[in-house]
Amino acid sequence: MTPKIAAIIQGRMSSSRLPGKILADIAGQPMLTRVFTRTSRAKTLDEAIFATTTDSSDDPAAEYCDFSGIPFFRGSLFDVLDRYYQTASQAKADMVVRITADCPVIDPDLIDEVVHTLLENEFDFVCNRLPPPWTRTYPIGLDVEACAFKALKKAWKEAKEPQHREHAMPYFYEGVKLTRHSRTLESGTSPRGFNVALLHHTSNFGDYRWTVDTPEDLEFIRQVYSRFNGRDDFSWKEVLDLVHDEPELMKINAGVEHKTLKDIDKRALKRSTFNVTDN
């Protein structure tokens, strides 16, 4: 039987550094629409779903999705792992792709590459970037993670630490030692028994920042879209060509410090938010 593959796009209005960013305008469309549209172009996906929270601050995002016909699910504010699990369960997905709603140049071809690697091999989790101490070679903002639903359920049941719950998928790869198989593939088995694969680009662009977490990031992305006359069908390699032709563009957000797995929303620690309840 052909597995059902669902991309789950996580996002909330209460971003700590740029509140409301997921509905920020980018060349006439909210960022959420840009991410959803680009994600949906991936040929391997059966559907894409926006996963936001039940907090009242996310009512505008849910109302926008309802009005625009974007499938959505509302779950835990801080327990993002639970939000993914509940969304995937409702969708009856066999494989889950994680995308974040602040990546408006996400590339469908990269999504397909990650999914194909998951489908064609005995991996539990495949991605095209991992945080330090591992390396990344794709620009920040092209991040794709994919896992089997059975692996997601195992992580959902077992993960207890706040960083595992809030960042959704570190439980899969934490502590893994990767072996290089080619210029574009590393893999290994994590201490928790998950088979993990990391995909690389042949050249290293890992310090390029194409995500939206600050006003400077948003301005950079708006400038990128303006260069494509508001279209959203350009590829990540076209963006690469653009910033190489116009290097001053990347100076717009060059001073922004990227978040790490150690960055936990302090609001989550003030309440008991991580409760596992099966369907």
GROMACS .gro file of C-alpha atoms in nm:
model
  279
    1MET     CA    1   0.000   0.000   0.000
    2THR     CA    2   0.129   0.346  -0.088
    3PRO     CA    3   0.212   0.541   0.229
    4LYS     CA    4   0.032   0.867   0.294
    5ILE     CA    5   0.277   1.156   0.325
    6ALA     CA    6   0.173   1.478   0.495
    7ALA     CA    7   0.370   1.797   0.538
    8ILE     CA    8   0.290   1.970   0.865
    9ILE     CA    9   0.375   2.340   0.870
   10GLN     CA   10   0.411   2.467   1.225
   11GLY     CA   11   0.351   2.829   1.316
   12ARG     CA   12   0.206   3.060   1.577
   13MET     CA   13   0.134   3.430   1.610
   14SER     CA   14   0.320   3.471   1.940
   15SER     CA   15   0.673   3.456   1.803
   16SER     CA   16   0.911   3.590   2.066
   17ARG     CA   17   1.119   3.800   1.825
   18LEU     CA   18   0.861   3.901   1.561
   19PRO     CA   19   0.501   3.860   1.683
   20GLY     CA   20   0.247   3.801   1.407
   21LYS     CA   21   0.515   3.719   1.151
   22ILE     CA   22   0.330   3.424   0.997
   23LEU     CA   23   0.067   3.665   0.858
   24ALA     CA   24   0.318   3.934   0.763
   25ASP     CA   25   0.278   4.057   0.405
   26ILE     CA   26   0.526   3.940   0.145
   27ALA     CA   27   0.456   4.090  -0.198
   28GLY     CA   28   0.081   4.091  -0.144
   29GLN     CA   29   0.040   3.755   0.030
   30PRO     CA   30   0.077   3.653   0.396
   31MET     CA   31   0.393   3.457   0.468
   32LEU     CA   32   0.181   3.157   0.566
   33THR     CA   33   0.034   3.144   0.216
   34ARG     CA   34   0.378   3.168   0.059
   35VAL     CA   35   0.504   2.874   0.267
   36PHE     CA   36   0.189   2.665   0.214
   37THR     CA   37   0.188   2.722  -0.162
   38ARG     CA   38   0.555   2.640  -0.208
   39THR     CA   39   0.534   2.335   0.018
   40SER     CA   40   0.227   2.203  -0.164
   41ARG     CA   41   0.421   2.191  -0.491
   42ALA     CA   42   0.631   1.900  -0.366
   43LYS     CA   43   0.538   1.601  -0.580
   44THR     CA   44   0.583   1.345  -0.301
   45LEU     CA   45   0.322   1.499  -0.071
   46ASP     CA   46  -0.040   1.391  -0.043
   47GLU     CA   47  -0.133   1.699   0.158
   48ALA     CA   48   0.000   1.994   0.353
   49ILE     CA   49  -0.151   2.104   0.684
   50PHE     CA   50  -0.089   2.412   0.894
   51ALA     CA   51  -0.048   2.325   1.263
   52THR     CA   52  -0.107   2.618   1.497
   53THR     CA   53  -0.218   2.640   1.859
   54THR     CA   54  -0.538   2.655   2.061
   55ASP     CA   55  -0.422   2.979   2.223
   56SER     CA   56  -0.651   3.274   2.154
   57SER     CA   57  -0.357   3.463   2.004
   58ASP     CA   58  -0.372   3.220   1.711
   59ASP     CA   59  -0.739   3.282   1.634
   60PRO     CA   60  -0.644   3.520   1.348
   61ALA     CA   61  -0.424   3.252   1.188
   62ALA     CA   62  -0.697   2.988   1.218
   63GLU     CA   63  -0.957   3.228   1.078
   64TYR     CA   64  -0.729   3.312   0.787
   65CYS     CA   65  -0.678   2.943   0.707
   66ASP     CA   66  -1.051   2.877   0.730
   67PHE     CA   67  -1.122   3.167   0.494
   68SER     CA   68  -0.842   3.074   0.252
   69GLY     CA   69  -0.905   2.700   0.238
   70ILE     CA   70  -0.575   2.603   0.399
   71PRO     CA   71  -0.619   2.281   0.602
   72PHE     CA   72  -0.526   2.342   0.964
   73PHE     CA   73  -0.514   2.182   1.307
   74ARG     CA   74  -0.491   2.350   1.646
   75GLY     CA   75  -0.289   2.195   1.927
   76SER     CA   76  -0.053   2.268   2.213
   77LEU     CA   77   0.111   2.609   2.230
   78PHE     CA   78   0.452   2.496   2.358
   79ASP     CA   79   0.449   2.117   2.316
   80VAL     CA   80   0.519   2.119   1.944
   81LEU     CA   81   0.599   1.746   1.940
   82ASP     CA   82   0.248   1.676   2.065
   83ARG     CA   83   0.106   1.919   1.808
   84TYR     CA   84   0.283   1.725   1.532
   85TYR     CA   85   0.172   1.390   1.664
   86GLN     CA   86  -0.192   1.495   1.700
   87THR     CA   87  -0.197   1.658   1.356
   88ALA     CA   88  -0.039   1.352   1.193
   89SER     CA   89  -0.280   1.120   1.375
   90GLN     CA   90  -0.581   1.317   1.254
   91ALA     CA   91  -0.441   1.312   0.898
   92LYS     CA   92  -0.373   0.935   0.919
   93ALA     CA   93  -0.025   1.003   0.784
   94ASP     CA   94   0.230   0.725   0.745
   95MET     CA   95   0.514   0.971   0.698
   96VAL     CA   96   0.543   1.326   0.827
   97VAL     CA   97   0.741   1.617   0.685
   98ARG     CA   98   0.820   1.904   0.919
   99ILE     CA   99   0.824   2.256   0.775
  100THR     CA  100   0.814   2.583   0.969
  101ALA     CA  101   0.590   2.873   0.869
  102ASP     CA  102   0.877   3.123   0.874
  103CYS     CA  103   1.052   2.978   0.568
  104PRO     CA  104   0.891   3.150   0.265
  105VAL     CA  105   1.153   3.031   0.016
  106ILE     CA  106   1.119   2.664   0.113
  107ASP     CA  107   1.186   2.456  -0.197
  108PRO     CA  108   0.957   2.171  -0.310
  109ASP     CA  109   1.244   1.991  -0.483
  110LEU     CA  110   1.435   1.974  -0.154
  111ILE     CA  111   1.123   1.839   0.018
  112ASP     CA  112   1.102   1.569  -0.248
  113GLU     CA  113   1.471   1.483  -0.206
  114VAL     CA  114   1.429   1.432   0.169
  115VAL     CA  115   1.110   1.229   0.126
  116HIS     CA  116   1.261   1.008  -0.146
  117THR     CA  117   1.554   0.933   0.085
  118LEU     CA  118   1.312   0.832   0.359
  119LEU     CA  119   1.102   0.619   0.122
  120GLU     CA  120   1.390   0.439  -0.047
  121ASN     CA  121   1.592   0.349   0.262
  122GLU     CA  122   1.540   0.207   0.609
  123PHE     CA  123   1.565   0.541   0.785
  124ASP     CA  124   1.340   0.661   1.065
  125PHE     CA  125   1.435   1.027   1.023
  126VAL     CA  126   1.585   1.221   0.732
  127CYS     CA  127   1.673   1.590   0.716
  128ASN     CA  128   1.881   1.839   0.522
  129ARG     CA  129   2.021   2.014   0.827
  130LEU     CA  130   2.113   1.944   1.187
  131PRO     CA  131   2.216   2.195   1.454
  132PRO     CA  132   2.569   2.213   1.599
  133PRO     CA  133   2.780   2.010   1.661
  134TRP     CA  134   2.676   1.878   1.322
  135THR     CA  135   2.713   2.086   1.009
  136ARG     CA  136   2.463   2.225   0.764
  137THR     CA  137   2.526   2.305   0.398
  138TYR     CA  138   2.185   2.440   0.289
  139PRO     CA  139   2.085   2.797   0.374
  140ILE     CA  140   1.889   2.855   0.694
  141GLY     CA  141   1.527   2.868   0.578
  142LEU     CA  142   1.537   2.560   0.354
  143ASP     CA  143   1.507   2.321   0.648
  144VAL     CA  144   1.320   1.996   0.584
  145GLU     CA  145   1.277   1.711   0.831
  146ALA     CA  146   1.084   1.390   0.762
  147CYS     CA  147   1.009   1.084   0.971
  148ALA     CA  148   0.799   0.771   0.977
  149PHE     CA  149   0.482   0.808   1.183
  150LYS     CA  150   0.572   0.506   1.395
  151ALA     CA  151   0.899   0.680   1.489
  152LEU     CA  152   0.711   1.002   1.564
  153LYS     CA  153   0.477   0.811   1.795
  154LYS     CA  154   0.771   0.654   1.978
  155ALA     CA  155   0.933   0.996   2.029
  156TRP     CA  156   0.600   1.145   2.139
  157LYS     CA  157   0.558   0.875   2.403
  158GLU     CA  158   0.916   0.879   2.533
  159ALA     CA  159   1.046   1.237   2.507
  160LYS     CA  160   1.026   1.426   2.837
  161GLU     CA  161   1.276   1.713   2.820
  162PRO     CA  162   1.141   2.062   2.730
  163GLN     CA  163   1.378   2.101   2.433
  164HIS     CA  164   1.255   1.770   2.289
  165ARG     CA  165   0.893   1.878   2.315
  166GLU     CA  166   0.930   2.239   2.196
  167HIS     CA  167   1.169   2.172   1.906
  168ALA     CA  168   0.968   1.866   1.794
  169MET     CA  169   1.235   1.634   1.656
  170PRO     CA  170   1.571   1.651   1.844
  171TYR     CA  171   1.477   1.329   2.022
  172PHE     CA  172   1.544   1.142   1.697
  173TYR     CA  173   1.899   1.259   1.635
  174GLU     CA  174   2.038   1.371   1.971
  175GLY     CA  175   2.380   1.208   2.023
  176VAL     CA  176   2.396   1.042   1.682
  177LYS     CA  177   2.736   0.980   1.524
  178LEU     CA  178   2.715   1.011   1.149
  179THR     CA  179   2.922   0.832   0.886
  180ARG     CA  180   2.984   0.998   0.551
  181HIS     CA  181   2.878   0.781   0.256
  182SER     CA  182   2.908   1.035  -0.023
  183ARG     CA  183   2.938   1.410  -0.076
  184THR     CA  184   2.565   1.441  -0.013
  185LEU     CA  185   2.476   1.177   0.248
  186GLU     CA  186   2.568   1.098   0.607
  187SER     CA  187   2.386   0.847   0.826
  188GLY     CA  188   2.400   0.675   1.162
  189THR     CA  189   2.197   0.519   1.442
  190SER     CA  190   2.118   0.742   1.739
  191PRO     CA  191   2.163   0.625   2.100
  192ARG     CA  192   1.785   0.583   2.115
  193GLY     CA  193   1.790   0.346   1.817
  194PHE     CA  194   1.663   0.576   1.541
  195ASN     CA  195   1.823   0.540   1.196
  196VAL     CA  196   1.908   0.896   1.092
  197ALA     CA  197   2.019   1.045   0.760
  198LEU     CA  198   2.152   1.393   0.689
  199LEU     CA  199   2.157   1.527   0.334
  200HIS     CA  200   2.413   1.782   0.216
  201HIS     CA  201   2.462   2.011  -0.078
  202THR     CA  202   2.788   1.972  -0.264
  203SER     CA  203   2.885   2.331  -0.174
  204ASN     CA  204   2.847   2.482   0.172
  205PHE     CA  205   2.593   2.765   0.201
  206GLY     CA  206   2.504   2.690   0.563
  207ASP     CA  207   2.572   3.043   0.686
  208TYR     CA  208   2.321   3.202   0.445
  209ARG     CA  209   2.011   3.320   0.631
  210TRP     CA  210   1.679   3.298   0.441
  211THR     CA  211   1.432   3.249   0.727
  212VAL     CA  212   1.212   3.509   0.899
  213ASP     CA  213   1.257   3.564   1.271
  214THR     CA  214   1.326   3.938   1.292
  215PRO     CA  215   1.226   4.259   1.107
  216GLU     CA  216   1.559   4.245   0.923
  217ASP     CA  217   1.485   3.892   0.803
  218LEU     CA  218   1.142   4.000   0.681
  219GLU     CA  219   1.291   4.291   0.488
  220PHE     CA  220   1.543   4.058   0.323
  221ILE     CA  221   1.268   3.820   0.211
  222ARG     CA  222   1.053   4.107   0.083
  223GLN     CA  223   1.346   4.225  -0.126
  224VAL     CA  224   1.395   3.873  -0.265
  225TYR     CA  225   1.030   3.847  -0.367
  226SER     CA  226   1.041   4.193  -0.522
  227ARG     CA  227   1.325   4.076  -0.747
  228PHE     CA  228   1.093   3.802  -0.876
  229ASN     CA  229   0.804   4.048  -0.923
  230GLY     CA  230   0.599   3.885  -0.647
  231ARG     CA  231   0.611   3.537  -0.802
  232ASP     CA  232   0.658   3.242  -0.569
  233ASP     CA  233   0.761   2.974  -0.818
  234PHE     CA  234   1.132   3.049  -0.813
  235SER     CA  235   1.376   2.783  -0.692
  236TRP     CA  236   1.626   2.808  -0.411
  237LYS     CA  237   1.905   2.804  -0.668
  238GLU     CA  238   1.755   3.113  -0.829
  239VAL     CA  239   1.768   3.284  -0.488
  240LEU     CA  240   2.130   3.171  -0.463
  241ASP     CA  241   2.208   3.329  -0.798
  242LEU     CA  242   2.028   3.645  -0.688
  243VAL     CA  243   2.224   3.694  -0.365
  244HIS     CA  244   2.550   3.622  -0.546
  245ASP     CA  245   2.462   3.881  -0.810
  246GLU     CA  246   2.348   4.128  -0.541
  247PRO     CA  247   2.556   4.048  -0.230
  248GLU     CA  248   2.431   4.361  -0.055
  249LEU     CA  249   2.097   4.186  -0.006
  250MET     CA  250   2.238   3.950   0.255
  251LYS     CA  251   2.379   4.244   0.449
  252ILE     CA  252   2.019   4.332   0.545
  253ASN     CA  253   1.999   4.053   0.805
  254ALA     CA  254   2.366   3.964   0.840
  255GLY     CA  255   2.370   4.065   1.207
  256VAL     CA  256   2.086   3.837   1.317
  257GLU     CA  257   2.187   3.561   1.555
  258HIS     CA  258   2.032   3.223   1.479
  259LYS     CA  259   1.842   3.045   1.757
  260THR     CA  260   1.969   2.712   1.891
  261LEU     CA  261   1.815   2.406   2.054
  262LYS     CA  262   1.911   2.556   2.390
  263ASP     CA  263   1.666   2.840   2.332
  264ILE     CA  264   1.348   2.735   2.512
  265ASP     CA  265   1.051   2.968   2.542
  266LYS     CA  266   1.055   3.056   2.913
  267ARG     CA  267   0.676   3.081   2.910
  268ALA     CA  268   0.660   2.705   2.858
  269LEU     CA  269   0.850   2.640   3.179
  270LYS     CA  270   0.602   2.834   3.392
  271ARG     CA  271   0.325   2.582   3.342
  272SER     CA  272   0.277   2.208   3.302
  273THR     CA  273   0.251   2.193   2.926
  274PHE     CA  274   0.396   1.858   2.830
  275ASN     CA  275   0.126   1.596   2.879
  276VAL     CA  276   0.104   1.284   2.661
  277THR     CA  277  -0.248   1.168   2.588
  278ASP     CA  278  -0.307   0.919   2.309
  279ASN     CA  279  -0.605   0.937   2.076
   0.00000   0.00000   0.00000
